[in-house]
mmCIF file of C-alpha atoms in Angstrom:
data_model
loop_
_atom_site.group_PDB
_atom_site.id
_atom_site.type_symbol
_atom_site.label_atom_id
_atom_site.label_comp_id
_atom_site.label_asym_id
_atom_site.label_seq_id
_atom_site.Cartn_x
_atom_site.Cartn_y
_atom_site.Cartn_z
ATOM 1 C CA UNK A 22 -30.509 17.708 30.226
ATOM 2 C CA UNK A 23 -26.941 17.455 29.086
ATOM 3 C CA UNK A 24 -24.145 18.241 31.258
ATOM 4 C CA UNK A 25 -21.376 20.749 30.986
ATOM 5 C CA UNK A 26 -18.260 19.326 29.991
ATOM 6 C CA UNK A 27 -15.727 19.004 32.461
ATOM 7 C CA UNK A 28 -11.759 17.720 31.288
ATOM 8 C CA UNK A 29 -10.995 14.753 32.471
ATOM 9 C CA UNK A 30 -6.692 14.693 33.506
ATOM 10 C CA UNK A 31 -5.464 13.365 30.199
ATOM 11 C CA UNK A 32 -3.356 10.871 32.046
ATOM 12 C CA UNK A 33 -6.351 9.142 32.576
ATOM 13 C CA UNK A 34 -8.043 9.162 29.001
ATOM 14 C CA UNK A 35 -7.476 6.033 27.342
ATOM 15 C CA UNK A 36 -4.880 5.169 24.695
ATOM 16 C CA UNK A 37 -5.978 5.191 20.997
ATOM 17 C CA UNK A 38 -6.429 1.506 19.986
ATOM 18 C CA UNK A 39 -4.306 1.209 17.093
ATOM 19 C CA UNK A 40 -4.037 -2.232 15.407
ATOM 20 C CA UNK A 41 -1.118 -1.766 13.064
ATOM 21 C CA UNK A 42 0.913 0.960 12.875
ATOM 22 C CA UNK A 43 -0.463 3.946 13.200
ATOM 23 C CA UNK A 44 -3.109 3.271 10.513
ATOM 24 C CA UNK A 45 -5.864 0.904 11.489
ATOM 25 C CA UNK A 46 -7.534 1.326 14.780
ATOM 26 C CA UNK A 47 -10.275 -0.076 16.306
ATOM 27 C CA UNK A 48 -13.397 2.347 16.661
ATOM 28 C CA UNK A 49 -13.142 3.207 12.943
ATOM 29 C CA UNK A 50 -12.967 3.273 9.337
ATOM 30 C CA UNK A 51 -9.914 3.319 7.859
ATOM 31 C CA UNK A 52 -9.156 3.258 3.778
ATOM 32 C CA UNK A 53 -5.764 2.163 1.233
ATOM 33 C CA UNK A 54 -6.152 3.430 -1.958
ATOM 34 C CA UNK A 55 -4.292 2.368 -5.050
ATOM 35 C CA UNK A 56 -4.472 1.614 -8.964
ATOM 36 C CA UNK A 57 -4.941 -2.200 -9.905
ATOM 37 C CA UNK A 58 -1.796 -3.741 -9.841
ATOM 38 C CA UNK A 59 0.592 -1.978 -7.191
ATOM 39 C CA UNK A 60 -0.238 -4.168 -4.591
ATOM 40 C CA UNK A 61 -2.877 -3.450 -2.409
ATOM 41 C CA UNK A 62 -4.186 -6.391 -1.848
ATOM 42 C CA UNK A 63 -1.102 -8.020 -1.919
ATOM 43 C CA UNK A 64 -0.151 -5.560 0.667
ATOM 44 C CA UNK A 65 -2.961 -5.950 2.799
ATOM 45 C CA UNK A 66 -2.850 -9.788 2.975
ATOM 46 C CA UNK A 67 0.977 -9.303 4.576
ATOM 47 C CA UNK A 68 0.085 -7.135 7.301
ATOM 48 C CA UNK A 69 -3.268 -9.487 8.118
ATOM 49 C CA UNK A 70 -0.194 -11.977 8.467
ATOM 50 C CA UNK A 71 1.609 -9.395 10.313
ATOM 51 C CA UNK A 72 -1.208 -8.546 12.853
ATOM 52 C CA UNK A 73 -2.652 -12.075 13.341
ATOM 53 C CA UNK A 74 0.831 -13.397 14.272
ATOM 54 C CA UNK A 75 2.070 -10.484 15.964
ATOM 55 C CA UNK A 76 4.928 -10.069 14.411
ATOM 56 C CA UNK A 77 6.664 -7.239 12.297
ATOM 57 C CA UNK A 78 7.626 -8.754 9.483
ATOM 58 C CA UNK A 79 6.928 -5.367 7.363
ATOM 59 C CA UNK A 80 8.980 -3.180 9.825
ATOM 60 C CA UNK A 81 5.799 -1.384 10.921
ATOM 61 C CA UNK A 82 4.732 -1.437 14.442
ATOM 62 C CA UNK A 83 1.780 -4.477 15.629
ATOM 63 C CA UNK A 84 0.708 -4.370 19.355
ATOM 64 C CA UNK A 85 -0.202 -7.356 19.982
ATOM 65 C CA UNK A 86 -2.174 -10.397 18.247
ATOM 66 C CA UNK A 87 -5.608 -9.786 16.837
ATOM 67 C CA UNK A 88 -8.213 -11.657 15.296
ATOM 68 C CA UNK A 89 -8.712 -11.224 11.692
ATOM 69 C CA UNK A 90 -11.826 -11.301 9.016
ATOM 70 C CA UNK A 91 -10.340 -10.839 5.651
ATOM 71 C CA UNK A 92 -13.180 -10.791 2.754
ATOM 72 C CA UNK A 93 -12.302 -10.328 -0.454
ATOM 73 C CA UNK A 94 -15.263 -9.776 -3.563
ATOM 74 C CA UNK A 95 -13.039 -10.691 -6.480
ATOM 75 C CA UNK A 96 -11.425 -13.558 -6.198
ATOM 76 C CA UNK A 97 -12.466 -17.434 -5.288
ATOM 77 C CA UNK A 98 -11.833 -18.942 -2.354
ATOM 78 C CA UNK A 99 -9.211 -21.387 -3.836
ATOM 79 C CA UNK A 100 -7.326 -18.028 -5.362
ATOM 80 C CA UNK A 101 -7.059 -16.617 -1.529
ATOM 81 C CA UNK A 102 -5.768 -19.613 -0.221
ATOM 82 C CA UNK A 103 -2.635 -19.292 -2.800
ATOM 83 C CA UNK A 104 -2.077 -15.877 -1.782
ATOM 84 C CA UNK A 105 -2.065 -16.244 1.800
ATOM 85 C CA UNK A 106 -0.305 -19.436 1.853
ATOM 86 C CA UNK A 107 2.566 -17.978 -0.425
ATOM 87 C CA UNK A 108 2.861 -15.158 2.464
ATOM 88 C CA UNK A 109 3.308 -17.342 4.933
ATOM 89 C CA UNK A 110 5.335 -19.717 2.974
ATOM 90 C CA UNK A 111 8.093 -16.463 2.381
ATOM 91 C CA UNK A 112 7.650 -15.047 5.773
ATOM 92 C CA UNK A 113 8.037 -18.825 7.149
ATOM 93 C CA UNK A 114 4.830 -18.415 9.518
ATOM 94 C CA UNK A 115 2.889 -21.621 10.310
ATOM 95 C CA UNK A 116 -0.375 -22.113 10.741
ATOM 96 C CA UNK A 117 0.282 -22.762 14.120
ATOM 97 C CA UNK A 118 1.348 -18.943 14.551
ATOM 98 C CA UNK A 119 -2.125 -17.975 13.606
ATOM 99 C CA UNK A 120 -3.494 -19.655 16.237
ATOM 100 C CA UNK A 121 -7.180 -19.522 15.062
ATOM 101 C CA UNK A 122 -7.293 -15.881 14.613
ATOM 102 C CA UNK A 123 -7.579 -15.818 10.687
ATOM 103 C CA UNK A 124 -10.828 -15.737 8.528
ATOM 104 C CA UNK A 125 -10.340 -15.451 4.952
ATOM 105 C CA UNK A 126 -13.907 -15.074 2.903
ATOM 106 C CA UNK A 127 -14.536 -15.058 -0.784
ATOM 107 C CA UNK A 128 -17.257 -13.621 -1.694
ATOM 108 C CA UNK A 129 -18.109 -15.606 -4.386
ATOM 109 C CA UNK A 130 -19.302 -17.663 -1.914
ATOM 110 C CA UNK A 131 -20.426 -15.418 1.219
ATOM 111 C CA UNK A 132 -21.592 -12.070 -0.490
ATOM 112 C CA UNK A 133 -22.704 -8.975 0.547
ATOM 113 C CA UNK A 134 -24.466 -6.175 -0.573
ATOM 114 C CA UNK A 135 -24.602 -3.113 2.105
ATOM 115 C CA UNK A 136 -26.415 -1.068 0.037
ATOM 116 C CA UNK A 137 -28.587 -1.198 -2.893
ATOM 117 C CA UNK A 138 -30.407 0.490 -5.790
ATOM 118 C CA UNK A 139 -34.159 0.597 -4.807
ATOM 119 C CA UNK A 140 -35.926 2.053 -8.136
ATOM 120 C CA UNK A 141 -34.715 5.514 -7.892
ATOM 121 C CA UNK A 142 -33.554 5.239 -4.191
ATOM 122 C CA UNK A 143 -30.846 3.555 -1.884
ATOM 123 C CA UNK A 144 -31.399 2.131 0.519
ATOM 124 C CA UNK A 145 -29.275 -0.417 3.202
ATOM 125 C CA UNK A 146 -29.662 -3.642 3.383
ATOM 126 C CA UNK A 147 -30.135 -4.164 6.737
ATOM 127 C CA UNK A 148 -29.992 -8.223 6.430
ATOM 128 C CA UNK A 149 -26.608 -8.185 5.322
ATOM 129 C CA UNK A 150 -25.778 -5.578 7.988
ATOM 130 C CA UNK A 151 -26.976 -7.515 10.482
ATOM 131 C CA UNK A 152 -25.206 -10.519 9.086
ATOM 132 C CA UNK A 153 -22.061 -8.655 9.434
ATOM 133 C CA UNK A 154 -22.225 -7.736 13.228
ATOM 134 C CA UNK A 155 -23.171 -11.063 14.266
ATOM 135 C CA UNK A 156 -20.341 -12.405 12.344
ATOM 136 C CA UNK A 157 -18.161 -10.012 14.223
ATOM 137 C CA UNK A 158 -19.171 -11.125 17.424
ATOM 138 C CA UNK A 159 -18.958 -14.352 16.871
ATOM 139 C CA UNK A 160 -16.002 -14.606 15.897
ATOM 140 C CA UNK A 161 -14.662 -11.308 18.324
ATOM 141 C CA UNK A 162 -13.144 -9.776 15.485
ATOM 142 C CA UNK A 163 -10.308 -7.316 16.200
ATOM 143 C CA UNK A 164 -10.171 -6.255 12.105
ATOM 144 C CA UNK A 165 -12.834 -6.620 9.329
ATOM 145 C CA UNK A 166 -11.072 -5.750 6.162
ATOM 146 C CA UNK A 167 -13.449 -5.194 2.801
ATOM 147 C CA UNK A 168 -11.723 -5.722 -0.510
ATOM 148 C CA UNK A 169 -12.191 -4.221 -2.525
ATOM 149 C CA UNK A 170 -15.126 -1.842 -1.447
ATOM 150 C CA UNK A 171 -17.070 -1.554 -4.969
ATOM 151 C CA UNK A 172 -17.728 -5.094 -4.070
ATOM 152 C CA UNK A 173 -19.801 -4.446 -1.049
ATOM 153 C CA UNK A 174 -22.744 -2.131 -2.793
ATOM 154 C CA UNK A 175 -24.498 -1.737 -5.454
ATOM 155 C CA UNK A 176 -25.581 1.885 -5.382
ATOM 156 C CA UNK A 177 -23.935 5.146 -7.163
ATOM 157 C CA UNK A 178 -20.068 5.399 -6.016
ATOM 158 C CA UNK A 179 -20.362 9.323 -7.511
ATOM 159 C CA UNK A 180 -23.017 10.267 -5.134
ATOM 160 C CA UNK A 181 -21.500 11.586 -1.884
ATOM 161 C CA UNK A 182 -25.456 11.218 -0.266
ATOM 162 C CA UNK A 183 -25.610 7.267 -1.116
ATOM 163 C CA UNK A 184 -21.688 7.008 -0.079
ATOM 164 C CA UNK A 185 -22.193 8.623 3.049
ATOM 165 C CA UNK A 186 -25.175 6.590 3.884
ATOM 166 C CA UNK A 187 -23.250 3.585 3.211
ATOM 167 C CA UNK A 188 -20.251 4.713 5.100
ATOM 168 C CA UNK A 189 -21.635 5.931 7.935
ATOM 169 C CA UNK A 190 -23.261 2.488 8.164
ATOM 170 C CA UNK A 191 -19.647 0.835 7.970
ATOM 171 C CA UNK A 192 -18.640 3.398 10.743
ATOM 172 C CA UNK A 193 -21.137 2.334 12.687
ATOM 173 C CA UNK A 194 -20.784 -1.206 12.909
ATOM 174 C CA UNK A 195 -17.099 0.144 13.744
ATOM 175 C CA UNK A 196 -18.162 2.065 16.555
ATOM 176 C CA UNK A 197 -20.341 -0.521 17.953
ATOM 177 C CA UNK A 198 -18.583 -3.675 17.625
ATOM 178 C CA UNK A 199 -15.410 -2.208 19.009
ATOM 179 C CA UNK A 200 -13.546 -3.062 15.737
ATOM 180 C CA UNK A 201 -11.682 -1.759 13.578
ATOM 181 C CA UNK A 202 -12.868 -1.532 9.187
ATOM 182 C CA UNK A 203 -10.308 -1.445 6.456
ATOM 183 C CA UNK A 204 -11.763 -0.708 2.977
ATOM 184 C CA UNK A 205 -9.638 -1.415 -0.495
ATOM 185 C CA UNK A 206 -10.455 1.244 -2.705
ATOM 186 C CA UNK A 207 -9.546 1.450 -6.409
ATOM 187 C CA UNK A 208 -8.170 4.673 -7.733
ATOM 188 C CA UNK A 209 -9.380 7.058 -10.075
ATOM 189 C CA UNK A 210 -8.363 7.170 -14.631
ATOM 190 C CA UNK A 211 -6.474 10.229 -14.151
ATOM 191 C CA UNK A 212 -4.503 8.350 -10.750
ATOM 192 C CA UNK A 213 -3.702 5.056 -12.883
ATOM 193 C CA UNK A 214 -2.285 7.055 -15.768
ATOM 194 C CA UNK A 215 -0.464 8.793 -13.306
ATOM 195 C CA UNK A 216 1.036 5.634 -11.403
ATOM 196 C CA UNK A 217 -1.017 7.195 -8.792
ATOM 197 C CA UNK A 218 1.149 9.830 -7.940
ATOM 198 C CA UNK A 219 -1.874 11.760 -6.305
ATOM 199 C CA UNK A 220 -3.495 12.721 -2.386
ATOM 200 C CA UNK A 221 -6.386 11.747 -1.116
ATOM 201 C CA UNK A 222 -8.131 12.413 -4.086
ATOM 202 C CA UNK A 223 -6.909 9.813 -6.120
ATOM 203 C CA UNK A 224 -9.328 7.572 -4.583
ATOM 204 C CA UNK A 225 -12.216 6.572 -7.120
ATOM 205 C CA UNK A 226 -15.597 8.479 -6.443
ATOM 206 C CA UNK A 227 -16.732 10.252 -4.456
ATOM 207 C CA UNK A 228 -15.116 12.704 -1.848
ATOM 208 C CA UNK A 229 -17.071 11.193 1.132
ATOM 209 C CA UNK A 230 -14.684 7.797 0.710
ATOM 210 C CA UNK A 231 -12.002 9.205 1.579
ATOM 211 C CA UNK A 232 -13.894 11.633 3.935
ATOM 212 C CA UNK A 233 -15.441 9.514 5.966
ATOM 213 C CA UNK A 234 -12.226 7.192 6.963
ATOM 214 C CA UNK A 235 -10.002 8.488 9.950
ATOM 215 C CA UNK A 236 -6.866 7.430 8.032
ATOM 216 C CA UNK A 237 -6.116 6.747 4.296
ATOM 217 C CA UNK A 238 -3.294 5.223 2.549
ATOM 218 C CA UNK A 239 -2.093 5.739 -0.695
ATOM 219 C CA UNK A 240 -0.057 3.607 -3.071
ATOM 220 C CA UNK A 241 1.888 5.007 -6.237
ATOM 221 C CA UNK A 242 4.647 3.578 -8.702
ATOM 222 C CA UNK A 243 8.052 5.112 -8.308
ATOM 223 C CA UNK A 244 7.600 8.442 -10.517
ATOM 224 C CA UNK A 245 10.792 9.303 -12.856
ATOM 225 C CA UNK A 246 12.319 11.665 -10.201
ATOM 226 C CA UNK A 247 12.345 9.207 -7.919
ATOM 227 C CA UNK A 248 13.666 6.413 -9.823
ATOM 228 C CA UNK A 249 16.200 8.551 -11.395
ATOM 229 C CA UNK A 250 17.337 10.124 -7.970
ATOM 230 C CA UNK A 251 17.905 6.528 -6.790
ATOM 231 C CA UNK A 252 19.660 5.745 -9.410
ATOM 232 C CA UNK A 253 17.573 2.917 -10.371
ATOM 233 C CA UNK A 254 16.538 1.359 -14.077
ATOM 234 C CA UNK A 255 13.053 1.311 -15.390
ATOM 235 C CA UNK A 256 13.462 -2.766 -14.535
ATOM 236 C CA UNK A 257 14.963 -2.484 -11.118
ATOM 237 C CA UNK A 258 12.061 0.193 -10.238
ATOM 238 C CA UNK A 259 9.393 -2.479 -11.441
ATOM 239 C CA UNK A 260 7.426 -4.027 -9.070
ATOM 240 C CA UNK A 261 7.958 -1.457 -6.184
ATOM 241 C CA UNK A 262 5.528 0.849 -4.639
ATOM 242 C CA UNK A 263 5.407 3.678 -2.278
ATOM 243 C CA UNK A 264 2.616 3.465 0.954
ATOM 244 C CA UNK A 265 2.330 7.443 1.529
ATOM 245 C CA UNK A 266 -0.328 8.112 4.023
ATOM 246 C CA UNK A 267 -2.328 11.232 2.716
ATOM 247 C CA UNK A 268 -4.198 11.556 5.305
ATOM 248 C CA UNK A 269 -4.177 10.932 8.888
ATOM 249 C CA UNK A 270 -6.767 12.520 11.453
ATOM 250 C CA UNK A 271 -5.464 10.662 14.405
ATOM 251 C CA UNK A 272 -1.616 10.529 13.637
ATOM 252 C CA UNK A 273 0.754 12.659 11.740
ATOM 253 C CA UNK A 274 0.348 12.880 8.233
ATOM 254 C CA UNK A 275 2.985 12.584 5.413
ATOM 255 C CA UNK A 276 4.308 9.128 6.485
ATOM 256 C CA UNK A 277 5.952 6.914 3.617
ATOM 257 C CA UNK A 278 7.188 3.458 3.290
ATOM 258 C CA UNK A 279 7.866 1.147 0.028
ATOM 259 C CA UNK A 280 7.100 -2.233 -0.594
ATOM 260 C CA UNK A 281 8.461 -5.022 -3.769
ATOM 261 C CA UNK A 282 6.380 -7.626 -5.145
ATOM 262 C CA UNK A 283 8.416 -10.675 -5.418
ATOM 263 C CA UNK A 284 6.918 -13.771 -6.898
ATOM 264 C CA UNK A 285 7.262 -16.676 -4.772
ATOM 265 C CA UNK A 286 6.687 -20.392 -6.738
ATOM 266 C CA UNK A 287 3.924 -22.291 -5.033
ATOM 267 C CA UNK A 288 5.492 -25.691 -5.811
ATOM 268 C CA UNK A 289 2.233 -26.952 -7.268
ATOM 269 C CA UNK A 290 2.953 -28.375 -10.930
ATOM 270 C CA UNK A 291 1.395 -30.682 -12.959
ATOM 271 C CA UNK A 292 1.709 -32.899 -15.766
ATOM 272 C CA UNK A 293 -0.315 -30.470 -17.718
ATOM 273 C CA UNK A 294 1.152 -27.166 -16.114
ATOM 274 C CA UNK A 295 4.762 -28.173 -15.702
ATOM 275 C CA UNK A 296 5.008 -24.216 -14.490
ATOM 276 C CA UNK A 297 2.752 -24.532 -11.624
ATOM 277 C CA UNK A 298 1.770 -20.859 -10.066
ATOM 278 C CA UNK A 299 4.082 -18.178 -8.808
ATOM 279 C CA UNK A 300 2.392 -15.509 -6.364
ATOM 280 C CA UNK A 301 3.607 -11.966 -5.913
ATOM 281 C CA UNK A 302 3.729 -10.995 -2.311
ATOM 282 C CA UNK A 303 4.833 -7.767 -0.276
ATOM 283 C CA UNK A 304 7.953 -7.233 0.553
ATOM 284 C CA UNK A 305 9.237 -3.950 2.457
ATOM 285 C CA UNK A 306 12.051 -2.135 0.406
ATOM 286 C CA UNK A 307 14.134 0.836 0.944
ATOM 287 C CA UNK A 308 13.844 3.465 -2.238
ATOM 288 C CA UNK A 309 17.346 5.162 -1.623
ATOM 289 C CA UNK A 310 16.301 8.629 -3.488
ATOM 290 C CA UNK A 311 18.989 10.656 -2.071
ATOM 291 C CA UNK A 312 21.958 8.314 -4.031
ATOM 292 C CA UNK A 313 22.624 10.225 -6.931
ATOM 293 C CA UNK A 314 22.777 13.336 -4.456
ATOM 294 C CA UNK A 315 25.158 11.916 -1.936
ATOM 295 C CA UNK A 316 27.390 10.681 -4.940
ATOM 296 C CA UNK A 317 27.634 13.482 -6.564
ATOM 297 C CA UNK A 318 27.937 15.620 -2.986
ATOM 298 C CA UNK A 319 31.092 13.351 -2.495
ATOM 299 C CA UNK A 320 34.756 15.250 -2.347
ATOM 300 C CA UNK A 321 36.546 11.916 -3.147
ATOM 301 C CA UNK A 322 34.031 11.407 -6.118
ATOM 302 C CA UNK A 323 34.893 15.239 -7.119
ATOM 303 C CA UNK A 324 38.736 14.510 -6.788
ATOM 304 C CA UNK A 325 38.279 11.234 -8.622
ATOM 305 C CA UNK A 326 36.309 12.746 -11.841
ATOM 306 C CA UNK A 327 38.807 15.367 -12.243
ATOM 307 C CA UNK A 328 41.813 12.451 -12.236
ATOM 308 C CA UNK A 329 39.859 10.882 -15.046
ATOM 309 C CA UNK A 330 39.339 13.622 -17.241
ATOM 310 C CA UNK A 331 42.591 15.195 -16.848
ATOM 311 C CA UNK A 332 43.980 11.541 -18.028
ATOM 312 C CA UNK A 333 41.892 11.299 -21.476
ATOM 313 C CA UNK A 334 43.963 11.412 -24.040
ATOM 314 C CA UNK A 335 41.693 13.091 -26.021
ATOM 315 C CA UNK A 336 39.942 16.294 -25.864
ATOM 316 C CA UNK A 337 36.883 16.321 -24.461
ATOM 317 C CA UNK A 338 34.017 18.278 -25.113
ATOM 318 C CA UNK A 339 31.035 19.109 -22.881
ATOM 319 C CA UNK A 340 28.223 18.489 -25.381
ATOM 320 C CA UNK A 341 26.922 15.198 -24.461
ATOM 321 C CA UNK A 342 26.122 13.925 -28.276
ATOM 322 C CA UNK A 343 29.334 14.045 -29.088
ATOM 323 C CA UNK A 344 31.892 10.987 -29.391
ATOM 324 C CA UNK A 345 34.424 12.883 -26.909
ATOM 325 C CA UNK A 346 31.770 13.836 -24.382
ATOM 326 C CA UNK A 347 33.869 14.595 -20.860
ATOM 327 C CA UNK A 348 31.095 12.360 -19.216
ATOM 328 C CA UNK A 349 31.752 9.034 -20.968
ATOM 329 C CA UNK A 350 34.833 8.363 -19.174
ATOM 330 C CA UNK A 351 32.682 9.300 -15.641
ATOM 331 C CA UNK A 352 30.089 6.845 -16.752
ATOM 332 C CA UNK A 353 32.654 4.050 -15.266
ATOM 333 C CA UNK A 354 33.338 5.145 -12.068
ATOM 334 C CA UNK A 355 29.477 6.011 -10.914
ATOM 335 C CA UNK A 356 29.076 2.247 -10.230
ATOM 336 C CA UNK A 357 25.532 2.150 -11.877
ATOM 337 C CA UNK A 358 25.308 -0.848 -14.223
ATOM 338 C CA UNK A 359 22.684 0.626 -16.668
ATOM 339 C CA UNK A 360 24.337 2.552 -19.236
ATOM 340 C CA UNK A 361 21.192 5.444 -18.940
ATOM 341 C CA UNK A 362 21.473 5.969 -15.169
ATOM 342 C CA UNK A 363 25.253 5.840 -15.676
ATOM 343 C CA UNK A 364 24.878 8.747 -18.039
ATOM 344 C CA UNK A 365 22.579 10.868 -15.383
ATOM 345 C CA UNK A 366 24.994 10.283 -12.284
ATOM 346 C CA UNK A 367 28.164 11.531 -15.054
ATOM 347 C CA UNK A 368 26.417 14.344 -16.494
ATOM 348 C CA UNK A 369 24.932 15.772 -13.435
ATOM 349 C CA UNK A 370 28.934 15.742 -12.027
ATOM 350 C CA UNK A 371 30.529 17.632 -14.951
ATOM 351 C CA UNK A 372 26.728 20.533 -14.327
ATOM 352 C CA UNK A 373 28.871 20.258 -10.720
ATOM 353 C CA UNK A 374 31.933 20.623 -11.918
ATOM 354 C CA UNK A 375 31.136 23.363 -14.523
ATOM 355 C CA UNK A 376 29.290 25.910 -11.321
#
């Protein structure tokens, strides 16, 4: 018969386990999101670093040291090795620093297939499962991360009743192995024209992804706003995207971070590629969106635009098409080098200036 419950003193409950951050946590299923070619992978590969060294190098928090299996369905083995080793080779970690507690898997050459089409049912593949928890406990793995996860199944990513099945399979092994799953997900048409400026729902398929992880991240490209509030170019923007985690059962929601690609050379040429291969890898970034605000906010930067204008020898007119426009000689002291954003920062003084 079951018992009534009785509260335990909460000083006496057991932390959370989290593994990094306050994202992935042992116990259960966790999910980033993102359009191809933001990062996520890229991403994902520098915080394995992160968490298998112990060390912060992305300015998020890591606990301790943890064992590792990364498996990735898209690319070959040879292809993973040049990613990882570029991350360690611009973080400077060794392989001493791992200390045994990385596993990086192609699965061109281990694959897996959770779940299948069976005529006109799924089904799990309960070989593959099993493969999958013994690897885990052979190895004692802290982390199993599954990139991307339309690599893992072959049944209908539309049909919440096959994803759940497959998911609550994933949870599971979670749950029973004491570890913690990260899935890669890829986002949906509307979320990659959009640069993935989207929730939750961005995420490909259907609902019961998303649903079914504790935590999920989402990756976007700087929107205009954004970039234009930071004063940045189209070029300078390039190659940065924003972590926003849209949901969070287990942690407060809402959190954002940003991350740059940066392409580090691999040393590797040849006679007959004299270029070699360049990698991009994560870097953390600060998106400053506040810094056309806080200039234009500024009392010296007030004082400053009125000296200029009042020292034209000209008249100048407000309309901005014109070849006396009061905001050309502004453009000069915002201290933007692009012409465009120069232009922004100047005419949002003189709307100041004008209230």
């Amino acid at each position: 018969a079951l018992a009534p419950f009785e509260p335990t003193q909460v000083s006496k409950l057991p932390p959370r386990e989290w593994l990094y951050g306050q994202h992935m946590i042992r116990g259960f299923l966790t999910a980033t999101v993102a359009p191809g070619g933001l990062g996520k992978s890229s991403l994902v590969i520098a915080e394995t670093i992160c968490m298998c060294t112990g060390r912060e190098l992305l300015g998020v928090t890591v606990y301790q040291p943890i064992k590792v299996l990364y498996w990735c369905g898209e690319d070959p083995q040879d292809e993973l090795e040049k990613r990882f080793s570029a991350t360690m080779q611009h973080y400077d970690v060794t392989k001493e620093d791992l200390a045994g507690r990385l596993w990086v898997v192609s699965g061109r050459e281990l694959g897996f297939n959770f779940a299948y089409q069976d005529h006109q049912d799924a089904k799990l593949n309960d070989e593959d499962i099993k493969a999958i928890r013994e690897m885990i406990r052979e190895l004692d793995i802290d982390l199993l991360i599954l990139d991307p996860m339309a690599s893992i199944h072959s049944i209908s990513e539309n049909s919440n009743n096959e994803m759940t099945m497959l998911l609550d399979a994933l949870r599971d092994i979670a749950d029973k192995e004491k570890c913690g799953i990260e899935i890669v997900h890829h986002s949906t048409k509307q979320a990659r024209q959009q640069g993935g400026v989207m929730g939750a729902e961005q995420a490909r398929g259907a609902s019961a992804i998303t649903d079914a992880a504790r935590s999920v991240r989402a990756l976007s490209a700087l929107s205009k706003t954004d970039r234009e509030e930071a004063g940045m170019t189209v070029e300078e923007a390039a190659g940065i995207s924003m972590v926003r985690s849209v949901k969070g059962n287990m942690s407060p929601g809402g959190r954002s971070s940003s991350i740059r690609l940066v392409s580090v050379d691999l040393h590797n040429r040849t006679s007959i590629y004299p270029q070699g291969d360049s990698v991009g890898v994560a870097t953390p970034t600060v998106v400053d969106r506040t810094a056309m605000t806080d200039w234009l906010d500024s009392t010296i930067n007030w004082l400053t635009a009125c000296d200029c204008m009042s020292s034209e020898p000209t008249v100048l007119r407000k309309d901005i098409r014109s070849k006396e426009w009061a905001g050309l000689c502004l453009t000069r002291m915002t201290g933007q080098s692009d012409p465009e954003t120069a232009k922004r920062f100047a005419k949002g003084m003189l709307d100041r200036l004008s209230e």
